[in-house]
Short mmCIF file of C-alpha atoms in Angstrom, two decimals:
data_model
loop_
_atom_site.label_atom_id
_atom_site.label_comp_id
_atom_site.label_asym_id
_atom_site.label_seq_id
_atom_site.Cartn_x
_atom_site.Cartn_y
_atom_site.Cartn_z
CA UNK A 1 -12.71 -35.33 23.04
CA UNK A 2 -8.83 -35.26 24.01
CA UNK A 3 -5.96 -32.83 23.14
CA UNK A 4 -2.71 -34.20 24.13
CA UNK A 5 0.37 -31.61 23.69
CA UNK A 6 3.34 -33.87 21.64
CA UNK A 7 5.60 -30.97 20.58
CA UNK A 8 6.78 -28.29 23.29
CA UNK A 9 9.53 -26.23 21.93
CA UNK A 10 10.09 -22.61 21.96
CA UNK A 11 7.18 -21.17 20.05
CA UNK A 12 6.74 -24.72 18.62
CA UNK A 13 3.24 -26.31 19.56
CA UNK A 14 2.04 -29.69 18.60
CA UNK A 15 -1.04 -31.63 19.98
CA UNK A 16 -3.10 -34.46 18.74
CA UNK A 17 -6.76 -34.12 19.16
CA UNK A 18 -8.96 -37.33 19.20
CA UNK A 19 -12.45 -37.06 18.74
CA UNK A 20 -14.29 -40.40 19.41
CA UNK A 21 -16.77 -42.07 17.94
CA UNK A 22 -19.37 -41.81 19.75
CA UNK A 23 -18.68 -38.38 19.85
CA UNK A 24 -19.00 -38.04 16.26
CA UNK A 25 -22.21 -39.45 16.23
CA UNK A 26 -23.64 -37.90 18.52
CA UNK A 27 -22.73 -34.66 16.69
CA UNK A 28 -24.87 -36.45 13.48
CA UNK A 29 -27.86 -37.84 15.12
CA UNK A 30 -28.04 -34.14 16.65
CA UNK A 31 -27.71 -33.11 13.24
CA UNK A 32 -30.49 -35.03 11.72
CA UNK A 33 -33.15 -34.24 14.52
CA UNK A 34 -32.54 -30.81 14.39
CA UNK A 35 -33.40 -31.06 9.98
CA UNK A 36 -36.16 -33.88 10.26
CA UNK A 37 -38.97 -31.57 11.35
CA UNK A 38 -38.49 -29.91 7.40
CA UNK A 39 -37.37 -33.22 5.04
CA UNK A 40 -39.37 -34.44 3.03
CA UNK A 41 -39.23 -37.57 1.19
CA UNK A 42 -41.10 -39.96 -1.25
CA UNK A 43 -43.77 -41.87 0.86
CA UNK A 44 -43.67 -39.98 4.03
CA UNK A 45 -45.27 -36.92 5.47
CA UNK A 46 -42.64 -33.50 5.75
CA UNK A 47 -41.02 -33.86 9.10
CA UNK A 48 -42.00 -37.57 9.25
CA UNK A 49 -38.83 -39.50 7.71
CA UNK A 50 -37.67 -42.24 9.53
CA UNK A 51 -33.99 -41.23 11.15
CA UNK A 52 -32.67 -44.75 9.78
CA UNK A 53 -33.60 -43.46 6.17
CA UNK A 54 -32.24 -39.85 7.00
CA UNK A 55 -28.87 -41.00 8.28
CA UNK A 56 -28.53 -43.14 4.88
CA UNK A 57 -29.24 -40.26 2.83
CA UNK A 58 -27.42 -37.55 4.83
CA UNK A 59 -25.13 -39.63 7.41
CA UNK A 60 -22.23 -39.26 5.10
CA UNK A 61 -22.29 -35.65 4.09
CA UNK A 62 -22.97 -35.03 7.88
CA UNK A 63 -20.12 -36.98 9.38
CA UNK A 64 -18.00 -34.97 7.17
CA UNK A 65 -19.41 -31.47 8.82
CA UNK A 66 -19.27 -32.99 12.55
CA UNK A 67 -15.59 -33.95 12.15
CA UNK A 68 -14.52 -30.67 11.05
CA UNK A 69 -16.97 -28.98 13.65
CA UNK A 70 -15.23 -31.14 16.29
CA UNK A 71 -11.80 -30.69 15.56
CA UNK A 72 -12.58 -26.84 15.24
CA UNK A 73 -14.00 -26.16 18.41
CA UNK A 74 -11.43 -28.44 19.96
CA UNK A 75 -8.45 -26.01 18.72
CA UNK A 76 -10.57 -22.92 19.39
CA UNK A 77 -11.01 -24.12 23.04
CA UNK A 78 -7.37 -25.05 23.26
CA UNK A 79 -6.31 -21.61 21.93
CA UNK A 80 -8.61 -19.72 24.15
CA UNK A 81 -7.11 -21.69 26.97
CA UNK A 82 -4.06 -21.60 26.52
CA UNK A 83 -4.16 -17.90 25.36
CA UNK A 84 -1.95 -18.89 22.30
CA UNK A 85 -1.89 -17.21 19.32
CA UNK A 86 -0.76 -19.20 15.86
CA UNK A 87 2.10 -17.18 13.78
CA UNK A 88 -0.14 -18.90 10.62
CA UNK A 89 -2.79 -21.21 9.60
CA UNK A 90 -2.03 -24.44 12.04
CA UNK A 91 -1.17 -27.50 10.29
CA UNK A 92 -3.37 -29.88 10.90
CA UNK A 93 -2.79 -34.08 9.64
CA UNK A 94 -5.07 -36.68 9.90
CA UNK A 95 -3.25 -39.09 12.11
CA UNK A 96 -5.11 -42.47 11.03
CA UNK A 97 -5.26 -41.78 7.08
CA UNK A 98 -7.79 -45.15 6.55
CA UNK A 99 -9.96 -43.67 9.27
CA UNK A 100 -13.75 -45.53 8.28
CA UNK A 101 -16.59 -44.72 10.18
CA UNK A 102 -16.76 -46.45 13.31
CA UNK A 103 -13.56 -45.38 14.36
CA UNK A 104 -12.12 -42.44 16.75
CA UNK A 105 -11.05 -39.59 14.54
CA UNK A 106 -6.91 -38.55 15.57
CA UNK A 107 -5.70 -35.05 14.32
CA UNK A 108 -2.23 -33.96 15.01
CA UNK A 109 -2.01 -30.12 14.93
CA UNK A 110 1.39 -28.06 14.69
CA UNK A 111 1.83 -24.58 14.74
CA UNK A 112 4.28 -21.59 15.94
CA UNK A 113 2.60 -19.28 18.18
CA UNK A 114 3.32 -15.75 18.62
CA UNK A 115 5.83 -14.38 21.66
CA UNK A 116 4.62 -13.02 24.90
CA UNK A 117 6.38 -9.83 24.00
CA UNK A 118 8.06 -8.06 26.98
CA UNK A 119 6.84 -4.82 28.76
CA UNK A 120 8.41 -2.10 27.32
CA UNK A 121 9.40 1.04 29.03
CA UNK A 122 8.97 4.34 27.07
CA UNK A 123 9.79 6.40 28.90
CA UNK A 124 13.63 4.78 28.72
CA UNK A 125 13.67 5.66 24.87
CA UNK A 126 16.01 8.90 24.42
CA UNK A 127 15.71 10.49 20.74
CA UNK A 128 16.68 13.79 19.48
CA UNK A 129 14.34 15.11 16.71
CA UNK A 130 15.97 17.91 14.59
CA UNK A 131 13.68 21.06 14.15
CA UNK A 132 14.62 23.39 10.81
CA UNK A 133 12.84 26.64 10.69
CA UNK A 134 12.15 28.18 7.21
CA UNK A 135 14.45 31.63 6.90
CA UNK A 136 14.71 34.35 4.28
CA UNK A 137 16.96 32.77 2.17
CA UNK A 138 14.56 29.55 1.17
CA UNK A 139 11.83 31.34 1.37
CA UNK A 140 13.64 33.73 -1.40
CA UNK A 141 14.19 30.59 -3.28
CA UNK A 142 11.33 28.88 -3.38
CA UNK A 143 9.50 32.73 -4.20
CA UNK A 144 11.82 32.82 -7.37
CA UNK A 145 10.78 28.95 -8.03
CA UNK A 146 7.11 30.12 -8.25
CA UNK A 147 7.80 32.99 -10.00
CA UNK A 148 9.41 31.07 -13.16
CA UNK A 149 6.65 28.68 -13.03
CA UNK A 150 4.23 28.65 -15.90
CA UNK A 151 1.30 29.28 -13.56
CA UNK A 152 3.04 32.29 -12.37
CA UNK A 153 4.94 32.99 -16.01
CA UNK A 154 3.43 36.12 -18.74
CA UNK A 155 4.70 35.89 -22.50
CA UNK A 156 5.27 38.56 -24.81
CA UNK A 157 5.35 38.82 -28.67
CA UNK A 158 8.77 38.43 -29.88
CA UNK A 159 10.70 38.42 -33.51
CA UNK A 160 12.62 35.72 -34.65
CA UNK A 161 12.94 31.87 -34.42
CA UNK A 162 11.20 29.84 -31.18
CA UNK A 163 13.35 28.47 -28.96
CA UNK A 164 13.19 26.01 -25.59
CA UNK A 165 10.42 28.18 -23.14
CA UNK A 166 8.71 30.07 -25.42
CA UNK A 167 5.19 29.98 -26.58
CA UNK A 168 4.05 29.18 -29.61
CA UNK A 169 -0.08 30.20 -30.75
CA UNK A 170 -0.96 27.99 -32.84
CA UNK A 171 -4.01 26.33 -35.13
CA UNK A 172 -3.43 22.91 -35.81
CA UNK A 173 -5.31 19.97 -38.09
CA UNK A 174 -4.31 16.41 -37.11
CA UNK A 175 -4.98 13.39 -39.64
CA UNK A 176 -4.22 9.78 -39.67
CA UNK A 177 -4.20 8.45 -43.25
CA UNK A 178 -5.29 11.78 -44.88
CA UNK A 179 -8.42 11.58 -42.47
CA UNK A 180 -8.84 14.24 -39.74
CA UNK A 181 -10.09 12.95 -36.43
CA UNK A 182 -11.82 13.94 -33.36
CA UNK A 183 -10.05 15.74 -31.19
CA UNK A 184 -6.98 16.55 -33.13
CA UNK A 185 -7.92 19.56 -34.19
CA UNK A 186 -7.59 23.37 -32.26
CA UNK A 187 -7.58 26.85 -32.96
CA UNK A 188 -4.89 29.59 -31.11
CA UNK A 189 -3.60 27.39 -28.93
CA UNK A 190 -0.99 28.72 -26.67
CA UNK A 191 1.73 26.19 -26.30
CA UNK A 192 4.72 26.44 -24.21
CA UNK A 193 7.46 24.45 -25.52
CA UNK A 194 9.20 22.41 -23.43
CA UNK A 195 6.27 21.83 -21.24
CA UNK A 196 5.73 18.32 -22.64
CA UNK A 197 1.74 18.84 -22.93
CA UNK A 198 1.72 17.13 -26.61
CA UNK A 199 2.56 13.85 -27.79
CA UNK A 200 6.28 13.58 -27.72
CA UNK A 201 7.75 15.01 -30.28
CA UNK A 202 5.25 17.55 -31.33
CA UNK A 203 7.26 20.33 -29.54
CA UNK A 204 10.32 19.28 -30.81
CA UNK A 205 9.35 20.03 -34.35
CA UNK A 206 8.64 23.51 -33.78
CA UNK A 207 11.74 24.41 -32.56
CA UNK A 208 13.13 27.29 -34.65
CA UNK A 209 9.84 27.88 -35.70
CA UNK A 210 8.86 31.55 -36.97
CA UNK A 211 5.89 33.55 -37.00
CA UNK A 212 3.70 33.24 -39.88
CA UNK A 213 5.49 29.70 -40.81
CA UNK A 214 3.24 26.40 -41.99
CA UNK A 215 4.45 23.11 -40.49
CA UNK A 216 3.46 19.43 -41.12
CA UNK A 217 4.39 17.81 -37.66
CA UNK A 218 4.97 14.14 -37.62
CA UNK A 219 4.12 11.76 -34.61
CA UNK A 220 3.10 8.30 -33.40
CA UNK A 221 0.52 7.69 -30.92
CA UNK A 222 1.92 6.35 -27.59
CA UNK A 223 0.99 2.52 -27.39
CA UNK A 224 -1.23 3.45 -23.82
CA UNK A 225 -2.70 6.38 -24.55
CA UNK A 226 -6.20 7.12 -23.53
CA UNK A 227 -7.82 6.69 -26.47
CA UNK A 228 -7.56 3.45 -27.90
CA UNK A 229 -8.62 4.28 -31.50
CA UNK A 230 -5.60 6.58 -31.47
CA UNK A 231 -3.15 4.39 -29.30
CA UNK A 232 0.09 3.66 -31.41
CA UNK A 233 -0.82 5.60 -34.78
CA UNK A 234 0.82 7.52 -36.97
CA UNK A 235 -0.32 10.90 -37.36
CA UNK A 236 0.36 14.16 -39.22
CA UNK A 237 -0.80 17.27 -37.63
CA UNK A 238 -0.64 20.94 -40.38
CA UNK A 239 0.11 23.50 -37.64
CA UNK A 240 0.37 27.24 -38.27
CA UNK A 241 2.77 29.43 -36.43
CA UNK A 242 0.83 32.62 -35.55
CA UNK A 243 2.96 34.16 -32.98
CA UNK A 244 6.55 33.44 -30.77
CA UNK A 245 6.39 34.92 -27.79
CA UNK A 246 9.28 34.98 -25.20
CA UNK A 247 8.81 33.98 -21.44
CA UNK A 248 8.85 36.76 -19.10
CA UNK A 249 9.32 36.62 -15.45
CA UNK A 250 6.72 38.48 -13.18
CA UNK A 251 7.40 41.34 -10.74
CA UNK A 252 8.25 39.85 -6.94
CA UNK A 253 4.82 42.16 -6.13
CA UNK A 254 1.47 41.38 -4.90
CA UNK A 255 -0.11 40.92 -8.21
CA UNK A 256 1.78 37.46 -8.41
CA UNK A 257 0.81 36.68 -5.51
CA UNK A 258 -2.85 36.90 -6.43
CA UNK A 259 -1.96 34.22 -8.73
CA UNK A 260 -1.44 31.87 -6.15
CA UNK A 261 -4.49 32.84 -4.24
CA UNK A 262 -3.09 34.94 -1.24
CA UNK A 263 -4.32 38.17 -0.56
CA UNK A 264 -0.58 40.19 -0.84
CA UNK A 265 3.38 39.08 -1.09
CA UNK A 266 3.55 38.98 2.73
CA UNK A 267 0.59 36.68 2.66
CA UNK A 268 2.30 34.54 -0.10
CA UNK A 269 5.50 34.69 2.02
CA UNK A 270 3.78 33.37 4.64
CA UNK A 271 2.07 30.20 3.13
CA UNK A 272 5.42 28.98 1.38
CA UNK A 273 6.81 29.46 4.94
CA UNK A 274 4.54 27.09 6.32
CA UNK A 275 4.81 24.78 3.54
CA UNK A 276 8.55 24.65 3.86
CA UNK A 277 8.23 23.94 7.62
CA UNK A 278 5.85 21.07 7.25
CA UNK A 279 8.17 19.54 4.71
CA UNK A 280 11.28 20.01 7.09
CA UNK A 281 8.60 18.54 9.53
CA UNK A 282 8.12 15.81 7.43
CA UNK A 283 11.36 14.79 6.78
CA UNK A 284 12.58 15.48 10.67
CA UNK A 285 9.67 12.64 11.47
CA UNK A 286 11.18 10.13 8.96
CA UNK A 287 14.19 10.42 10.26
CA UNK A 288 13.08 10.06 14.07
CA UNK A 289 11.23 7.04 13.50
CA UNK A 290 14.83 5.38 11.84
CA UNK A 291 16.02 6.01 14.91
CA UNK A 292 13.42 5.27 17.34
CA UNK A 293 12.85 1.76 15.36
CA UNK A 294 16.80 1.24 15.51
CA UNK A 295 16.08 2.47 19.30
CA UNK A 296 13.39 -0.24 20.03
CA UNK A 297 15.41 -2.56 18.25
CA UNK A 298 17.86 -2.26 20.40
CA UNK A 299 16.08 -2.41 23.75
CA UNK A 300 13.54 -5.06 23.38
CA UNK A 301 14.26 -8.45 22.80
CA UNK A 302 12.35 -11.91 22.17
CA UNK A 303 12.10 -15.04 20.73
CA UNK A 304 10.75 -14.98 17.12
CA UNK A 305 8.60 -17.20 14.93
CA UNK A 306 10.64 -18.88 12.49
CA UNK A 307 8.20 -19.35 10.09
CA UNK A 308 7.50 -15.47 10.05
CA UNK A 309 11.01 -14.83 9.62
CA UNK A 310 11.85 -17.14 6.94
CA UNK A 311 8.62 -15.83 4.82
CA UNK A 312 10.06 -12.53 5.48
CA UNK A 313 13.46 -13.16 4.33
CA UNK A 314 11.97 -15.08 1.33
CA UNK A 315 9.66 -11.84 0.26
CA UNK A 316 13.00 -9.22 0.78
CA UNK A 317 14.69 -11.52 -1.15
CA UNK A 318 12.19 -11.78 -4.27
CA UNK A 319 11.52 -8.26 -4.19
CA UNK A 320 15.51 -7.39 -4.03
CA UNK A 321 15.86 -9.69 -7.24
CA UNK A 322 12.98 -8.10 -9.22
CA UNK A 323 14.54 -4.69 -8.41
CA UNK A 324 18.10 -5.61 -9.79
CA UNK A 325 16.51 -7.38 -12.65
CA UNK A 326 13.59 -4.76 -13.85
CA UNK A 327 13.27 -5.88 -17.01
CA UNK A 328 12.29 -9.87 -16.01
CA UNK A 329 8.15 -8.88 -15.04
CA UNK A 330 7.41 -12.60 -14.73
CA UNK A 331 8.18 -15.31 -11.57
CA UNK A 332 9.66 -17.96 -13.95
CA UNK A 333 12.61 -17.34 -12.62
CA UNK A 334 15.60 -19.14 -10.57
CA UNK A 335 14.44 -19.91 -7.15
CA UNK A 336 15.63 -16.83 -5.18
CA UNK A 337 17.45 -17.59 -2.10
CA UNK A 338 17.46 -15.37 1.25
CA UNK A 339 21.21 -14.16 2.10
CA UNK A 340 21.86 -13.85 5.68
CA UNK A 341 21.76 -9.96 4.95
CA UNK A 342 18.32 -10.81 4.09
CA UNK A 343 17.59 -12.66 6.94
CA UNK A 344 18.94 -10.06 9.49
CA UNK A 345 16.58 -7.42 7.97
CA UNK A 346 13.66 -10.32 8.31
CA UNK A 347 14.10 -10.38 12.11
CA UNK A 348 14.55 -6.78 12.71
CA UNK A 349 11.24 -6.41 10.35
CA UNK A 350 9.46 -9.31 12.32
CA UNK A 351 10.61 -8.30 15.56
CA UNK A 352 9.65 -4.71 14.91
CA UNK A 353 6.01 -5.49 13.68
CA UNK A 354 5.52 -7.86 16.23
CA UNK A 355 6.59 -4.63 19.01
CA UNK A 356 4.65 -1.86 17.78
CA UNK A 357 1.53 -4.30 17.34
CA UNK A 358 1.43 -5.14 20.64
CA UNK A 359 2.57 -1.58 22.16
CA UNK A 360 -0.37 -0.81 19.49
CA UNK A 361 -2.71 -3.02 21.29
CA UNK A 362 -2.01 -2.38 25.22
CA UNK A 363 -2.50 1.60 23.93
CA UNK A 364 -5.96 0.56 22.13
CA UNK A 365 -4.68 2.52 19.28
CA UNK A 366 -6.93 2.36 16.42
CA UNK A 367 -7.47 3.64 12.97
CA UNK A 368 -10.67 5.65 12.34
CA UNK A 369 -13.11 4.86 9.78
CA UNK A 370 -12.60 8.37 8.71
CA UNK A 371 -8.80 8.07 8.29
CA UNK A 372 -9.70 4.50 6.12
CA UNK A 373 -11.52 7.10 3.97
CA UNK A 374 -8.98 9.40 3.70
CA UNK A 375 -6.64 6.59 2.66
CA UNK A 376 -8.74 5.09 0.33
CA UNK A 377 -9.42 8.22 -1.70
CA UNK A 378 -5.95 8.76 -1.85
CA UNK A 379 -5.09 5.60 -3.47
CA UNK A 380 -7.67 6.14 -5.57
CA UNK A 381 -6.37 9.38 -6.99
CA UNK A 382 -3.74 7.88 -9.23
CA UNK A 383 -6.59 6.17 -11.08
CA UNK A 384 -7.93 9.24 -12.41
CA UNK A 385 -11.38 8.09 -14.36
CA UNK A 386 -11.44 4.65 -12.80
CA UNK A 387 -12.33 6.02 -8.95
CA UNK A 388 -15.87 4.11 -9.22
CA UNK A 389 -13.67 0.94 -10.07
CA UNK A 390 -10.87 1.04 -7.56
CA UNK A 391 -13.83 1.87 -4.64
CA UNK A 392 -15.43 -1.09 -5.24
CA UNK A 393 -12.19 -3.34 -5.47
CA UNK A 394 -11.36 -1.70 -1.82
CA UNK A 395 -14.81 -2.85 -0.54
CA UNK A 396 -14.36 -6.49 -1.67
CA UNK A 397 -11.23 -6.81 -1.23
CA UNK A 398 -10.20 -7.38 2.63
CA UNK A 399 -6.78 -8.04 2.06
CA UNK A 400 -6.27 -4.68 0.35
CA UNK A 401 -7.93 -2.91 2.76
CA UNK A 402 -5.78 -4.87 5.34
CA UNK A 403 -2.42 -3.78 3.04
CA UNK A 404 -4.04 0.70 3.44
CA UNK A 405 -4.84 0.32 7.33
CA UNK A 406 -1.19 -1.18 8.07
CA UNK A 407 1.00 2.11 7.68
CA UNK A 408 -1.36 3.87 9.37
CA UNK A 409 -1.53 1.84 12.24
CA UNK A 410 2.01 1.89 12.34
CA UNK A 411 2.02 5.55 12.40
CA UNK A 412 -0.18 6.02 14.92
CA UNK A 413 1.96 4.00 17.31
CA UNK A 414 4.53 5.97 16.51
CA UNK A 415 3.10 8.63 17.19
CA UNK A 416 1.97 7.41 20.46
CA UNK A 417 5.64 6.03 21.66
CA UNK A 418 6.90 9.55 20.71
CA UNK A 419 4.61 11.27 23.35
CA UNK A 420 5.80 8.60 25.63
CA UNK A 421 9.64 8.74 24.95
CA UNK A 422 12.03 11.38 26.02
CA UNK A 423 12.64 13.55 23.11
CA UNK A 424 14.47 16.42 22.68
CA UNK A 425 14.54 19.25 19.85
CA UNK A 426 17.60 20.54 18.29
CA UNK A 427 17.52 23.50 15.81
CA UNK A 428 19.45 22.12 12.89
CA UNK A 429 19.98 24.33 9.17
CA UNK A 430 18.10 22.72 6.06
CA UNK A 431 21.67 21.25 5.23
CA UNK A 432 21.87 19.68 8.64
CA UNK A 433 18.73 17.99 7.41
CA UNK A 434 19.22 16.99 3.97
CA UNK A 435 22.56 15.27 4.81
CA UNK A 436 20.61 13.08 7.66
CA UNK A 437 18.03 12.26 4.83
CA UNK A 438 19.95 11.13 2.22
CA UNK A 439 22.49 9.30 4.77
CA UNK A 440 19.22 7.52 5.39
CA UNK A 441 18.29 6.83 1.96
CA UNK A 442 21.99 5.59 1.66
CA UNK A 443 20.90 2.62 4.55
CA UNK A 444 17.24 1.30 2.87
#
């Protein structure tokens, strides 16, 4: 077996690989000893078939599997000694196309492999994080914002019409074609109008509603909903006003705080503090990593893989397109292609990946089965009912799983270049913030 390098170009690789004849069968007489001791045949004795009549039956088949078994350990041992690493799947060409048995077997293989991607000195990256305590003032605010929720929110009876906020107790009969159904039916119900907890425009028509007042409330069925026996019906619900009552914000005191499950207001106080500070925290780290990317960017440089690139640009651009044109779901579309805007964000995105993988990698940075878990039930939270369903796709579905562990890999090296890096904290007000996050929403 030979592998001759033809192509030597950049990241550009091309060999040919012959496997001889002889080689090949070899590879099939090996073949048919190693199954002769457990074929059977018509005339002969299990394990007793001549090889002549075995390599009629099974030569072909066989020759098949020892070519491809050839040419694949030839490119694994080629890869393992050369250390290179394919960009993609290796393109591999039969190089004599009316190859017949009898003859050597010639392969040309082509294929990108990935850079030797420089050493990178951490310690050399300078960021400035921006720290934003939580003070009286949004603490205040985001008190009063709990306070006029509807968790937090008493009513009381009031006269007159209902308006926007109020709540309406009501019984109500729902019927599609005269019929009542399951489930459409309830009996002093406290609604909150406004709140959008009915099918659209159930709330709307009782508006201006009084006390005492009989309604016949008209609405269609969304075309999803949950129930499909209901989904895009008509239906006519008799509803009967028993009592307006007007919205009525709670004392600032430690009963609504009990609401919320802390223990007094200071308590209360406390916990939205925290929960301010982690989302300042939150939003500090986004805007860290912009700059620490845009830092690396910077700093490290190496030859790319063009094919990597130019599948990147391709997939920026296709996604860009489907954005600006929402309402066209299919791909029978125009064949989208890459700007050079496009194909600047490809490299940075390529070069970037390519980076924190291998900083990733030196580090031995890896993501736990526990934090796959956590992922995984995350995801599977936005398919309330279907959890079963979407746990199983996960499990078959390596590519998926592949598409979950990414960010958090990428995280985690983060994370790790951060406690390498020089950074310093700066005390910055909530405005300070805001302005650097939506300057940053302004760039994606």
């Amino acid at each position: 077996m030979q592998v001759k390098e033809t192509l030597n170009d950049g990241l550009k690789r091309g060999y040919t690989i012959t496997v001889t004849a002889a080689e090949l069968d070899d590879k099939v007489v090996g073949k048919l000893k190693e199954a002769q001791p457990e074929v059977e045949m018509k005339g002969f004795r299990k394990g007793k078939v001549p090889m002549a009549m075995m390599r009629k039956q099974f030569g072909p088949r066989l020759m098949g599997d020892a070519m491809q078994e050839a040419i694949d350990g030839a490119m694994n041992e080629h890869l393992t000694s050369s250390g290179d690493r394919p960009a993609a799947q290796p393109e591999m060409k039969m190089d004599n196309e009316d190859w017949k048995e009898g003859d050597d077997v010639v392969v040309n293989v082509t294929y990108e492999k990935l850079p030797d991607v420089p050493e990178t000195d951490l310690s050399k990256v300078k960021l400035e994080r921006m720290v934003v305590k939580a003070d009286e003032s949004a603490v205040d605010e985001a008190l009063k914002n709990l306070s006029e929720s509807p968790q937090a929110m008493t009513f009381e009876e009031k006269k007159g019409a209902a308006k926007d906020g109020d709540q309406v107790l009501i019984d109500f009969v729902g019927k599609i074609d005269g019929e009542a159904f399951d489930g459409g039916a309830g009996e002093d119900y406290p609604l909150v109008l406004g709140s959008n907890s009915f099918i659209p425009g159930f709330e709307d028509q009782l508006l201006k509603a009084k006390a005492g007042e009989e309604k016949a409330v008209t609405v269609s069925f969304p075309e999803d909903y949950q129930a499909p026996h209901l989904a895009g019906k008509e239906a006519v619900f008799d509803v009967t006003v028993k009592e307006v009552r007007a919205a009525k914000a709670p004392e600032m005191d430690d009963e609504l705080a009990k609401k919320f499950g802390a223990e007094d207001l200071e308590a209360l106080k406390g916990q939205i503090r925290e929960r301010l500070e982690a989302e300042y925290a939150g939003a500090s780290r986004a805007i860290a990593k912009r700059k620490l990317l845009d830092e690396l960017d910077t700093l490290v440089d190496f030859e790319l893989p063009a094919s990597l690139v130019e599948a990147e640009a391709g997939q920026i651009a296709h996604q860009l397109w489907h954005e600006e044109n929402a309402d066209h779901q299919g791909h029978d579309h125009p064949q989208i292609e890459p700007t050079d805007e496009h194909k600047a964000l490809a490299k940075r995105r390529v070069k970037l990946g390519l980076l924190l993988a291998d900083i990733g990698q030196t580090a031995e940075v890896k993501v736990t089965d526990q934090e796959m878990t956590q992922a995984v039930m995350n995801q599977a939270r936005q398919y309330p009912g279907q959890e079963r369903q979407f746990f199983e796709f996960v499990q078959q579905n390596a590519q998926f799983r592949q598409q979950l562990q990414a960010p958090l890999f990428e995280d985690k090296v983060v994370d790790h270049i951060f406690d390498k890096a020089s950074v310093t904290e700066k005390e910055v007000s909530k405005e300070d913030l805001q302005a650097a996050v939506e300057a940053l929403e302004n760039e994606d």
